[in-house]
Amino acid sequence: MRILIVGSGGREHALAWKLAQSPHITRLFVAPGNGGTARVAENVDIADADLPALVAFTLRKKIDLVVAGPELPLVLGLADALAQEGIPCFGPDAFAAQLEGSKAFAKTVMRAAGVPTADFMVFDDHLQARAHVLERPMPCVIKADGLAAGKGVVVCKTREEALETLDEMMLRDVFGAAGERVVIEDALVGEEASFLAFCDGTSFALMPSSQDHKAALDGDLGPNTGGMGAYSPAPVLPEADCAAMGDLVIRPILDYMAASGHPFVGILYAGLMFTPAGPRVLEYNVRFGDPECQPLLMRLDGDLLEIMLACTRGTLAQTPVRWKPQSALCVVMAAGGYPKSYPKGMEITGIDRAEAETGVTVFQAGTRAQDGRTLCSGGRVLGVTALGDTLAQARDAAYKGVELIHFDPCHYRRDIGSKGLGRR
Ligand code: AMP
Ligand code: GLY
């Protein structure tokens, strides 16, 4: 079979690495890909949001399945455009992708489907939003409705901060059209975890729990990033609790989407917070998390292509989805300065040595291959990922790999997995 993966991050390298192991694959393409995907697949120079070019390539190369890595092409309607040509897409249609593309849509669906989430109100009018902030207790959380590259959520401790945030989003258009509508919700406190499921429109197969590290610096300090590391399982959501959690936060959404005439196909990702009053869904994503994908796929025991095809064919209930009992942990090595400004073009050395000597798998994110060398081309550069019999062993193995890899300036967190280890 001929497969096209859309995207260019560490997640997409992990997807390509895992799909390349399937005996059913004859050609594997990644658009646009990176230095790592070039090692296991053929990179195609098409941007992830260029739907016409993606569809044309898919027809020209007689692609059997398109796998969407990031949310943007799905929110723009990639699955719908492919469906018009009769090509299956692993990822939801544009209507269902609003679960990630519109915070107001997601919250309204959660309320209608009975999923526990922070109490909220939606505002299109700046003066009404101000009036609400002036009368409600603080803290609160203000979310730009649309996609804002992970930056559209502000936890406001004071009324002044909340009013300033409303001005930025609704008057000064800091997030463009994404901020014309806002969700204002109660601020919750608790540990977070990521909970993902493969979905075929009516049934789902749960993945083990995982946890991301969004802050740039150790101890969850510093600015938020796309994710500085991840591990699975996350002890805050043990295996024994997963089935009930699936019934609480995955099944009602699948039922709601199916009843709306848009059965959800692909990955439904619930961002959970474990509050003293019980678990709450902070957000849904409609794709693998990056970097959660890297440890999760290291643990997936079996053929990812067979699972993805079953999702597009509605046969997931008859398809085995098995996981290795070990823990997996991914340390992101970023360019110094990330998530603010950072240099590019530095040469990366030691990847092959780290893989050979420590058994880690190095998923590349912001890299490009040039003349046999691997160069930095983005903020998050590598995801050094290891399996271990325990979380501590996976962590130790991943950091051994990190020590053998070099580029300058480089920054990584030294405490990936510490919350999970602290719970043991
Ligand atoms: P979201 O994109 O909705 O997941 O928000 C990004 C991050 O903002 C989450 O991972 C949380 O750390 C934080 N967050 C979102 N909603 C809330 C909330 N209601 N209370 C506290 N923190 C929140
Ligand atoms: N790691 C969080 C996300 O992919 O949204």
CSV table of C-alpha atoms and ligand atoms in Angstrom, one decimal:
chain,number,residue,atom,x,y,z
A,1,MET,CA,0.0,0.0,0.0
A,2,ARG,CA,1.0,3.6,-0.6
A,3,ILE,CA,0.7,5.9,2.3
A,4,LEU,CA,1.1,9.7,2.7
A,5,ILE,CA,1.8,11.2,6.1
A,6,VAL,CA,1.1,15.0,6.4
A,7,GLY,CA,3.3,17.1,8.8
A,8,SER,CA,6.9,17.7,9.7
A,9,GLY,CA,7.5,17.3,13.4
A,10,GLY,CA,8.7,14.7,15.8
A,11,ARG,CA,5.2,13.2,15.9
A,12,GLU,CA,5.4,12.7,12.1
A,13,HIS,CA,8.9,11.0,12.3
A,14,ALA,CA,7.4,8.6,14.9
A,15,LEU,CA,4.4,7.9,12.7
A,16,ALA,CA,6.7,7.3,9.7
A,17,TRP,CA,9.0,5.1,11.8
A,18,LYS,CA,6.2,2.9,13.1
A,19,LEU,CA,4.3,2.7,9.7
A,20,ALA,CA,7.5,1.8,7.9
A,21,GLN,CA,7.6,-1.4,10.0
A,22,SER,CA,4.3,-2.6,8.4
A,23,PRO,CA,4.7,-5.3,5.8
A,24,HIS,CA,1.8,-3.9,3.9
A,25,ILE,CA,3.7,-0.7,2.9
A,26,THR,CA,5.2,-0.4,-0.5
A,27,ARG,CA,5.8,3.4,-0.6
A,28,LEU,CA,5.7,5.8,2.3
A,29,PHE,CA,5.7,9.6,1.7
A,30,VAL,CA,5.8,12.5,4.2
A,31,ALA,CA,4.7,16.0,3.3
A,32,PRO,CA,6.8,18.1,4.0
A,33,GLY,CA,8.7,15.9,6.5
A,34,ASN,CA,12.1,16.6,8.1
A,35,GLY,CA,15.6,15.2,8.3
A,36,GLY,CA,14.3,12.2,10.3
A,37,THR,CA,11.4,11.2,8.1
A,38,ALA,CA,13.9,11.3,5.1
A,39,ARG,CA,15.6,8.3,6.8
A,40,VAL,CA,12.5,6.1,6.8
A,41,ALA,CA,10.3,7.6,4.0
A,42,GLU,CA,10.3,9.9,1.0
A,43,ASN,CA,9.9,13.6,1.7
A,44,VAL,CA,7.6,15.5,-0.6
A,45,ASP,CA,7.9,19.3,-0.7
A,46,ILE,CA,4.3,20.2,0.0
A,47,ALA,CA,3.2,22.3,3.0
A,48,ASP,CA,0.8,20.6,5.5
A,49,ALA,CA,-1.9,23.2,4.8
A,50,ASP,CA,-1.7,23.2,1.0
A,51,LEU,CA,-4.9,21.0,0.5
A,52,PRO,CA,-5.1,21.3,-3.3
A,53,ALA,CA,-1.4,20.2,-3.7
A,54,LEU,CA,-1.9,17.4,-1.2
A,55,VAL,CA,-5.0,16.0,-3.0
A,56,ALA,CA,-3.3,16.3,-6.4
A,57,PHE,CA,-0.2,14.4,-5.1
A,58,THR,CA,-2.4,11.8,-3.6
A,59,LEU,CA,-4.2,11.2,-6.9
A,60,ARG,CA,-1.0,11.3,-8.9
A,61,LYS,CA,0.8,8.7,-6.7
A,62,LYS,CA,-2.3,6.6,-6.2
A,63,ILE,CA,-2.1,6.9,-2.4
A,64,ASP,CA,-4.3,4.4,-0.5
A,65,LEU,CA,-4.4,6.2,2.9
A,66,VAL,CA,-3.5,9.7,4.0
A,67,VAL,CA,-2.5,10.1,7.7
A,68,ALA,CA,-2.9,13.6,9.1
A,69,GLY,CA,-0.3,14.5,11.7
A,70,PRO,CA,-1.2,18.0,12.8
A,71,GLU,CA,-4.6,19.6,13.3
A,72,LEU,CA,-4.4,22.4,10.8
A,73,PRO,CA,-5.1,20.4,7.6
A,74,LEU,CA,-7.9,18.6,9.3
A,75,VAL,CA,-9.5,21.9,10.5
A,76,LEU,CA,-9.1,23.2,7.0
A,77,GLY,CA,-11.0,20.2,5.5
A,78,LEU,CA,-8.3,17.7,4.3
A,79,ALA,CA,-10.5,14.7,5.1
A,80,ASP,CA,-13.4,16.2,3.3
A,81,ALA,CA,-11.3,17.1,0.2
A,82,LEU,CA,-9.9,13.6,0.1
A,83,ALA,CA,-13.3,12.0,0.6
A,84,GLN,CA,-14.5,13.8,-2.5
A,85,GLU,CA,-11.9,11.8,-4.4
A,86,GLY,CA,-12.7,8.6,-2.7
A,87,ILE,CA,-9.4,8.6,-0.7
A,88,PRO,CA,-9.5,7.5,2.9
A,89,CYS,CA,-8.0,9.8,5.5
A,90,PHE,CA,-6.9,8.9,9.0
A,91,GLY,CA,-8.3,12.0,10.7
A,92,PRO,CA,-11.8,13.6,11.2
A,93,ASP,CA,-13.7,15.8,8.8
A,94,ALA,CA,-13.8,19.5,9.2
A,95,PHE,CA,-17.0,19.5,11.2
A,96,ALA,CA,-15.6,17.0,13.8
A,97,ALA,CA,-12.2,18.7,13.8
A,98,GLN,CA,-13.9,21.8,15.3
A,99,LEU,CA,-13.4,19.9,18.6
A,100,GLU,CA,-9.9,21.3,18.4
A,101,GLY,CA,-10.4,24.1,15.9
A,102,SER,CA,-13.0,26.0,18.0
A,103,LYS,CA,-12.9,26.1,21.8
A,104,ALA,CA,-16.5,27.3,21.9
A,105,PHE,CA,-17.6,24.3,19.8
A,106,ALA,CA,-15.7,21.9,22.0
A,107,LYS,CA,-17.1,23.3,25.2
A,108,THR,CA,-20.7,23.3,23.8
A,109,VAL,CA,-20.3,19.7,22.7
A,110,MET,CA,-18.9,18.7,26.1
A,111,ARG,CA,-21.8,20.3,27.8
A,112,ALA,CA,-24.4,18.7,25.5
A,113,ALA,CA,-22.7,15.3,25.8
A,114,GLY,CA,-22.4,15.4,29.5
A,115,VAL,CA,-18.5,15.4,29.7
A,116,PRO,CA,-17.2,16.9,32.9
A,117,THR,CA,-15.4,20.2,32.1
A,118,ALA,CA,-14.9,23.7,33.7
A,119,ASP,CA,-18.0,25.9,33.7
A,120,PHE,CA,-17.8,28.4,30.9
A,121,MET,CA,-19.5,31.1,28.8
A,122,VAL,CA,-18.8,32.1,25.2
A,123,PHE,CA,-18.6,35.8,24.1
A,124,ASP,CA,-18.5,37.5,20.7
A,125,ASP,CA,-19.0,40.9,22.1
A,126,HIS,CA,-16.1,42.6,23.9
A,127,LEU,CA,-18.3,44.7,26.2
A,128,GLN,CA,-20.3,41.7,27.3
A,129,ALA,CA,-17.1,39.8,28.0
A,130,ARG,CA,-15.8,42.7,30.1
A,131,ALA,CA,-19.0,42.9,32.0
A,132,HIS,CA,-18.8,39.2,32.8
A,133,VAL,CA,-15.2,39.5,34.0
A,134,LEU,CA,-16.1,42.4,36.2
A,135,GLU,CA,-18.8,40.4,38.1
A,136,ARG,CA,-17.3,36.9,38.2
A,137,PRO,CA,-14.8,35.7,40.8
A,138,MET,CA,-11.1,35.4,39.9
A,139,PRO,CA,-9.0,33.5,38.8
A,140,CYS,CA,-10.5,32.7,35.4
A,141,VAL,CA,-9.2,31.2,32.1
A,142,ILE,CA,-9.7,33.1,28.8
A,143,LYS,CA,-9.4,31.1,25.6
A,144,ALA,CA,-9.3,32.5,22.1
A,145,ASP,CA,-11.8,30.4,20.2
A,146,GLY,CA,-9.7,29.5,17.1
A,147,LEU,CA,-6.4,27.8,16.6
A,148,ALA,CA,-3.6,30.0,18.1
A,149,ALA,CA,-0.6,27.7,17.9
A,150,GLY,CA,-1.0,26.6,21.6
A,151,LYS,CA,-0.8,30.2,22.8
A,152,GLY,CA,-4.5,31.2,22.9
A,153,VAL,CA,-5.1,30.2,26.5
A,154,VAL,CA,-4.4,32.6,29.4
A,155,VAL,CA,-4.9,31.8,33.0
A,156,CYS,CA,-5.8,35.2,34.6
A,157,LYS,CA,-5.2,35.6,38.3
A,158,THR,CA,-6.5,39.1,38.6
A,159,ARG,CA,-9.4,41.1,37.1
A,160,GLU,CA,-6.9,43.5,35.6
A,161,GLU,CA,-5.1,40.6,33.8
A,162,ALA,CA,-8.4,39.3,32.5
A,163,LEU,CA,-9.5,42.7,31.2
A,164,GLU,CA,-6.1,43.2,29.5
A,165,THR,CA,-6.4,39.7,27.9
A,166,LEU,CA,-9.8,40.5,26.6
A,167,ASP,CA,-8.4,43.7,25.1
A,168,GLU,CA,-5.6,41.8,23.4
A,169,MET,CA,-7.7,39.1,22.0
A,170,MET,CA,-10.9,41.0,21.0
A,171,LEU,CA,-9.7,44.5,20.3
A,172,ARG,CA,-6.0,44.3,19.3
A,173,ASP,CA,-6.4,40.9,17.5
A,174,VAL,CA,-3.2,39.4,18.9
A,175,PHE,CA,-4.5,36.0,17.7
A,176,GLY,CA,-6.1,37.4,14.6
A,177,ALA,CA,-9.6,36.0,13.8
A,178,ALA,CA,-9.0,33.3,16.4
A,179,GLY,CA,-9.7,35.8,19.2
A,180,GLU,CA,-12.8,37.4,17.9
A,181,ARG,CA,-14.8,35.0,20.0
A,182,VAL,CA,-13.6,33.9,23.5
A,183,VAL,CA,-14.4,31.3,26.0
A,184,ILE,CA,-14.2,32.4,29.7
A,185,GLU,CA,-14.1,29.5,32.1
A,186,ASP,CA,-13.4,28.6,35.7
A,187,ALA,CA,-9.8,28.0,36.5
A,188,LEU,CA,-9.1,24.5,37.7
A,189,VAL,CA,-6.2,23.1,39.7
A,190,GLY,CA,-4.7,19.7,39.5
A,191,GLU,CA,-2.3,17.4,37.7
A,192,GLU,CA,-2.7,17.0,33.9
A,193,ALA,CA,-2.6,13.9,31.7
A,194,SER,CA,-3.2,13.1,28.1
A,195,PHE,CA,-5.7,10.4,27.2
A,196,LEU,CA,-5.9,9.3,23.6
A,197,ALA,CA,-8.0,6.8,21.7
A,198,PHE,CA,-8.1,5.4,18.2
A,199,CYS,CA,-11.6,6.0,16.8
A,200,ASP,CA,-13.5,4.4,13.8
A,201,GLY,CA,-16.7,6.6,14.0
A,202,THR,CA,-18.5,4.3,16.5
A,203,SER,CA,-16.0,2.3,18.4
A,204,PHE,CA,-12.7,3.3,20.0
A,205,ALA,CA,-9.5,1.6,21.3
A,206,LEU,CA,-7.9,3.4,24.2
A,207,MET,CA,-4.2,4.2,24.4
A,208,PRO,CA,-2.4,4.0,27.7
A,209,SER,CA,-2.2,7.3,29.6
A,210,SER,CA,0.6,9.7,29.0
A,211,GLN,CA,1.8,13.1,30.2
A,212,ASP,CA,3.4,16.0,28.5
A,213,HIS,CA,5.7,18.7,30.0
A,214,LYS,CA,4.6,22.0,28.5
A,215,ALA,CA,6.8,24.5,30.4
A,216,ALA,CA,10.3,25.3,29.0
A,217,LEU,CA,12.2,24.9,32.3
A,218,ASP,CA,12.6,22.3,35.1
A,219,GLY,CA,10.0,22.4,37.8
A,220,ASP,CA,7.4,23.5,35.2
A,221,LEU,CA,8.9,27.0,35.2
A,222,GLY,CA,9.3,29.4,32.3
A,223,PRO,CA,7.1,30.0,29.2
A,224,ASN,CA,4.9,27.4,27.7
A,225,THR,CA,6.2,25.4,24.7
A,226,GLY,CA,4.8,22.8,22.3
A,227,GLY,CA,6.0,20.2,24.8
A,228,MET,CA,9.5,19.5,26.2
A,229,GLY,CA,9.0,15.8,26.9
A,230,ALA,CA,6.5,13.1,27.6
A,231,TYR,CA,6.1,9.7,29.1
A,232,SER,CA,3.7,6.8,29.3
A,233,PRO,CA,2.0,5.5,31.3
A,234,ALA,CA,1.2,8.4,33.6
A,235,PRO,CA,0.7,7.1,37.1
A,236,VAL,CA,-1.9,9.8,37.7
A,237,LEU,CA,-4.2,7.8,35.4
A,238,PRO,CA,-3.4,4.1,36.1
A,239,GLU,CA,-4.4,1.4,33.7
A,240,ALA,CA,-7.1,0.2,36.0
A,241,ASP,CA,-9.0,3.5,35.6
A,242,CYS,CA,-8.7,3.9,31.9
A,243,ALA,CA,-11.8,2.0,30.8
A,244,ALA,CA,-14.0,4.1,33.0
A,245,MET,CA,-12.3,7.2,31.8
A,246,GLY,CA,-13.0,6.2,28.2
A,247,ASP,CA,-16.7,5.9,29.1
A,248,LEU,CA,-16.6,9.3,30.7
A,249,VAL,CA,-14.7,11.4,28.1
A,250,ILE,CA,-14.3,9.5,24.8
A,251,ARG,CA,-17.6,7.5,24.3
A,252,PRO,CA,-20.0,10.5,24.8
A,253,ILE,CA,-18.1,12.5,22.2
A,254,LEU,CA,-18.1,9.7,19.6
A,255,ASP,CA,-21.8,9.2,20.2
A,256,TYR,CA,-22.5,12.9,19.8
A,257,MET,CA,-20.5,13.2,16.6
A,258,ALA,CA,-22.1,10.1,15.1
A,259,ALA,CA,-25.5,11.5,15.9
A,260,SER,CA,-24.5,14.8,14.3
A,261,GLY,CA,-23.8,12.9,11.0
A,262,HIS,CA,-20.0,13.3,11.4
A,263,PRO,CA,-18.7,10.1,12.8
A,264,PHE,CA,-15.3,10.7,14.3
A,265,VAL,CA,-12.4,8.9,12.6
A,266,GLY,CA,-8.8,9.2,13.8
A,267,ILE,CA,-7.4,10.1,17.2
A,268,LEU,CA,-9.5,11.8,19.8
A,269,TYR,CA,-7.2,13.2,22.5
A,270,ALA,CA,-8.6,14.4,25.8
A,271,GLY,CA,-6.5,16.8,27.8
A,272,LEU,CA,-7.4,15.9,31.4
A,273,MET,CA,-7.0,17.7,34.7
A,274,PHE,CA,-7.4,15.7,37.9
A,275,THR,CA,-9.0,18.2,40.2
A,276,PRO,CA,-10.0,17.6,43.9
A,277,ALA,CA,-13.6,17.4,42.5
A,278,GLY,CA,-12.7,14.7,40.0
A,279,PRO,CA,-11.4,14.6,36.5
A,280,ARG,CA,-12.2,17.4,34.0
A,281,VAL,CA,-11.6,17.7,30.3
A,282,LEU,CA,-9.6,20.9,29.5
A,283,GLU,CA,-9.6,20.4,25.8
A,284,TYR,CA,-9.9,18.0,23.0
A,285,ASN,CA,-7.4,17.5,20.2
A,286,VAL,CA,-8.1,15.6,17.0
A,287,ARG,CA,-4.6,14.1,16.4
A,288,PHE,CA,-1.7,12.6,18.3
A,289,GLY,CA,0.0,14.8,20.8
A,290,ASP,CA,3.5,15.9,20.1
A,291,PRO,CA,5.6,14.7,22.0
A,292,GLU,CA,3.1,12.1,23.5
A,293,CYS,CA,3.1,10.3,20.2
A,294,GLN,CA,6.7,9.3,20.5
A,295,PRO,CA,6.5,7.3,23.8
A,296,LEU,CA,3.0,6.0,22.9
A,297,LEU,CA,4.2,4.6,19.5
A,298,MET,CA,7.3,3.0,21.2
A,299,ARG,CA,4.8,1.1,23.3
A,300,LEU,CA,2.4,0.1,20.5
A,301,ASP,CA,2.8,-3.6,19.9
A,302,GLY,CA,1.6,-4.4,16.4
A,303,ASP,CA,0.9,-2.9,13.0
A,304,LEU,CA,-0.1,0.7,13.2
A,305,LEU,CA,-1.2,0.6,9.5
A,306,GLU,CA,-3.7,-2.1,10.3
A,307,ILE,CA,-5.2,-0.1,13.1
A,308,MET,CA,-5.4,3.1,11.0
A,309,LEU,CA,-7.1,1.2,8.2
A,310,ALA,CA,-9.6,-0.3,10.6
A,311,CYS,CA,-10.4,3.2,11.8
A,312,THR,CA,-11.2,4.4,8.3
A,313,ARG,CA,-13.2,1.2,7.5
A,314,GLY,CA,-15.2,1.0,10.7
A,315,THR,CA,-13.7,-2.3,11.8
A,316,LEU,CA,-11.7,-1.2,14.9
A,317,ALA,CA,-13.8,-3.5,17.2
A,318,GLN,CA,-12.4,-6.5,15.3
A,319,THR,CA,-8.8,-5.3,15.2
A,320,PRO,CA,-6.4,-6.1,18.1
A,321,VAL,CA,-4.6,-3.0,19.6
A,322,ARG,CA,-1.9,-4.1,22.0
A,323,TRP,CA,0.6,-2.2,24.1
A,324,LYS,CA,3.9,-3.2,25.5
A,325,PRO,CA,3.8,-3.4,29.3
A,326,GLN,CA,7.0,-1.3,29.6
A,327,SER,CA,7.2,2.5,30.2
A,328,ALA,CA,8.5,4.9,27.5
A,329,LEU,CA,9.9,8.3,28.0
A,330,CYS,CA,10.8,11.1,25.5
A,331,VAL,CA,13.2,14.0,26.2
A,332,VAL,CA,12.9,16.9,23.8
A,333,MET,CA,16.2,18.5,22.9
A,334,ALA,CA,15.4,22.1,21.8
A,335,ALA,CA,17.5,24.9,20.2
A,336,GLY,CA,18.8,27.2,23.0
A,337,GLY,CA,16.3,30.1,23.3
A,338,TYR,CA,13.2,28.2,22.3
A,339,PRO,CA,10.3,29.0,22.6
A,340,LYS,CA,11.5,32.6,22.1
A,341,SER,CA,13.9,33.3,19.3
A,342,TYR,CA,16.6,30.7,18.6
A,343,PRO,CA,19.3,30.0,16.1
A,344,LYS,CA,19.1,27.5,13.2
A,345,GLY,CA,21.5,25.7,11.0
A,346,MET,CA,23.7,24.1,13.8
A,347,GLU,CA,25.0,20.7,13.0
A,348,ILE,CA,23.8,17.8,15.1
A,349,THR,CA,26.2,15.0,15.9
A,350,GLY,CA,25.9,11.7,17.9
A,351,ILE,CA,22.4,10.6,16.8
A,352,ASP,CA,23.6,7.3,15.4
A,353,ARG,CA,26.0,6.7,18.2
A,354,ALA,CA,23.3,7.3,20.8
A,355,GLU,CA,20.9,4.9,19.1
A,356,ALA,CA,23.6,2.2,18.7
A,357,GLU,CA,25.1,2.5,22.2
A,358,THR,CA,22.1,3.2,24.4
A,359,GLY,CA,19.2,1.7,22.5
A,360,VAL,CA,17.2,4.9,22.3
A,361,THR,CA,15.2,5.9,19.3
A,362,VAL,CA,15.9,9.5,18.2
A,363,PHE,CA,12.8,11.1,16.6
A,364,GLN,CA,13.7,14.2,14.7
A,365,ALA,CA,11.5,17.3,14.7
A,366,GLY,CA,13.2,20.6,13.6
A,367,THR,CA,15.9,19.1,11.4
A,368,ARG,CA,16.9,18.9,7.8
A,369,ALA,CA,19.3,16.6,6.1
A,370,GLN,CA,22.0,18.3,3.9
A,371,ASP,CA,25.0,16.7,2.3
A,372,GLY,CA,24.9,13.7,4.7
A,373,ARG,CA,24.7,16.0,7.7
A,374,THR,CA,21.8,16.7,10.0
A,375,LEU,CA,21.2,20.4,10.7
A,376,CYS,CA,18.8,22.2,13.2
A,377,SER,CA,15.9,23.9,11.5
A,378,GLY,CA,13.4,24.5,14.3
A,379,GLY,CA,12.8,25.0,18.0
A,380,ARG,CA,12.1,21.5,19.1
A,381,VAL,CA,15.0,19.6,17.4
A,382,LEU,CA,15.0,16.0,18.6
A,383,GLY,CA,12.9,13.7,20.8
A,384,VAL,CA,15.2,11.1,22.4
A,385,THR,CA,12.9,8.2,23.4
A,386,ALA,CA,13.5,5.0,25.4
A,387,LEU,CA,11.6,2.0,26.6
A,388,GLY,CA,12.3,0.6,30.1
A,389,ASP,CA,10.8,-1.9,32.5
A,390,THR,CA,10.1,0.9,34.8
A,391,LEU,CA,9.6,4.6,34.3
A,392,ALA,CA,12.9,5.3,36.1
A,393,GLN,CA,14.7,2.9,33.7
A,394,ALA,CA,13.1,4.5,30.7
A,395,ARG,CA,14.2,7.9,32.0
A,396,ASP,CA,17.7,6.8,32.7
A,397,ALA,CA,18.1,5.3,29.2
A,398,ALA,CA,16.7,8.4,27.5
A,399,TYR,CA,19.1,10.7,29.3
A,400,LYS,CA,22.0,8.4,28.5
A,401,GLY,CA,21.1,8.9,24.8
A,402,VAL,CA,20.8,12.7,25.3
A,403,GLU,CA,24.3,12.9,26.7
A,404,LEU,CA,25.8,11.5,23.5
A,405,ILE,CA,24.0,14.0,21.2
A,406,HIS,CA,25.5,17.4,20.5
A,407,PHE,CA,24.4,20.7,19.0
A,408,ASP,CA,25.0,24.2,20.3
A,409,PRO,CA,23.1,26.0,21.7
A,410,CYS,CA,20.9,23.2,23.0
A,411,HIS,CA,18.4,23.2,25.8
A,412,TYR,CA,16.5,20.3,27.4
A,413,ARG,CA,14.7,19.7,30.7
A,414,ARG,CA,16.4,17.4,33.2
A,415,ASP,CA,13.2,16.4,35.1
A,416,ILE,CA,11.1,14.7,32.4
A,417,GLY,CA,9.0,12.0,34.2
A,418,SER,CA,9.6,13.4,37.7
A,419,LYS,CA,5.9,13.8,38.5
A,420,GLY,CA,5.2,10.2,37.6
A,421,LEU,CA,8.2,9.0,39.6
A,422,GLY,CA,7.2,11.1,42.5
A,423,ARG,CA,3.9,9.3,42.7
A,424,ARG,CA,5.5,5.8,43.0
B,1,AMP,P1,-5.9,23.9,26.4
B,1,AMP,O1,-5.4,24.3,25.1
B,1,AMP,O2,-7.4,24.3,26.6
B,1,AMP,O3,-5.5,22.6,26.9
B,1,AMP,O4,-5.1,24.8,27.4
B,1,AMP,C1,-3.7,24.8,27.5
B,1,AMP,C2,-3.3,24.7,28.9
B,1,AMP,O5,-3.9,25.7,29.7
B,1,AMP,C3,-3.7,23.4,29.6
B,1,AMP,O6,-2.8,22.4,29.4
B,1,AMP,C4,-3.7,23.8,31.1
B,1,AMP,O7,-2.4,23.8,31.6
B,1,AMP,C5,-4.2,25.3,31.0
B,1,AMP,N1,-5.7,25.3,31.2
B,1,AMP,C6,-6.6,25.2,30.2
B,1,AMP,N2,-7.9,25.3,30.8
B,1,AMP,C7,-7.7,25.5,32.1
B,1,AMP,C8,-8.6,25.7,33.2
B,1,AMP,N3,-9.9,25.7,33.1
B,1,AMP,N4,-8.0,25.8,34.4
B,1,AMP,C9,-6.7,25.8,34.6
B,1,AMP,N5,-5.8,25.7,33.6
B,1,AMP,C10,-6.3,25.5,32.4
B,2,GLY,N1,1.6,17.9,23.5
B,2,GLY,C1,0.4,18.6,23.5
B,2,GLY,C2,-0.2,18.7,22.2
B,2,GLY,O1,0.3,18.0,21.2
B,2,GLY,O2,-1.2,19.4,22.0
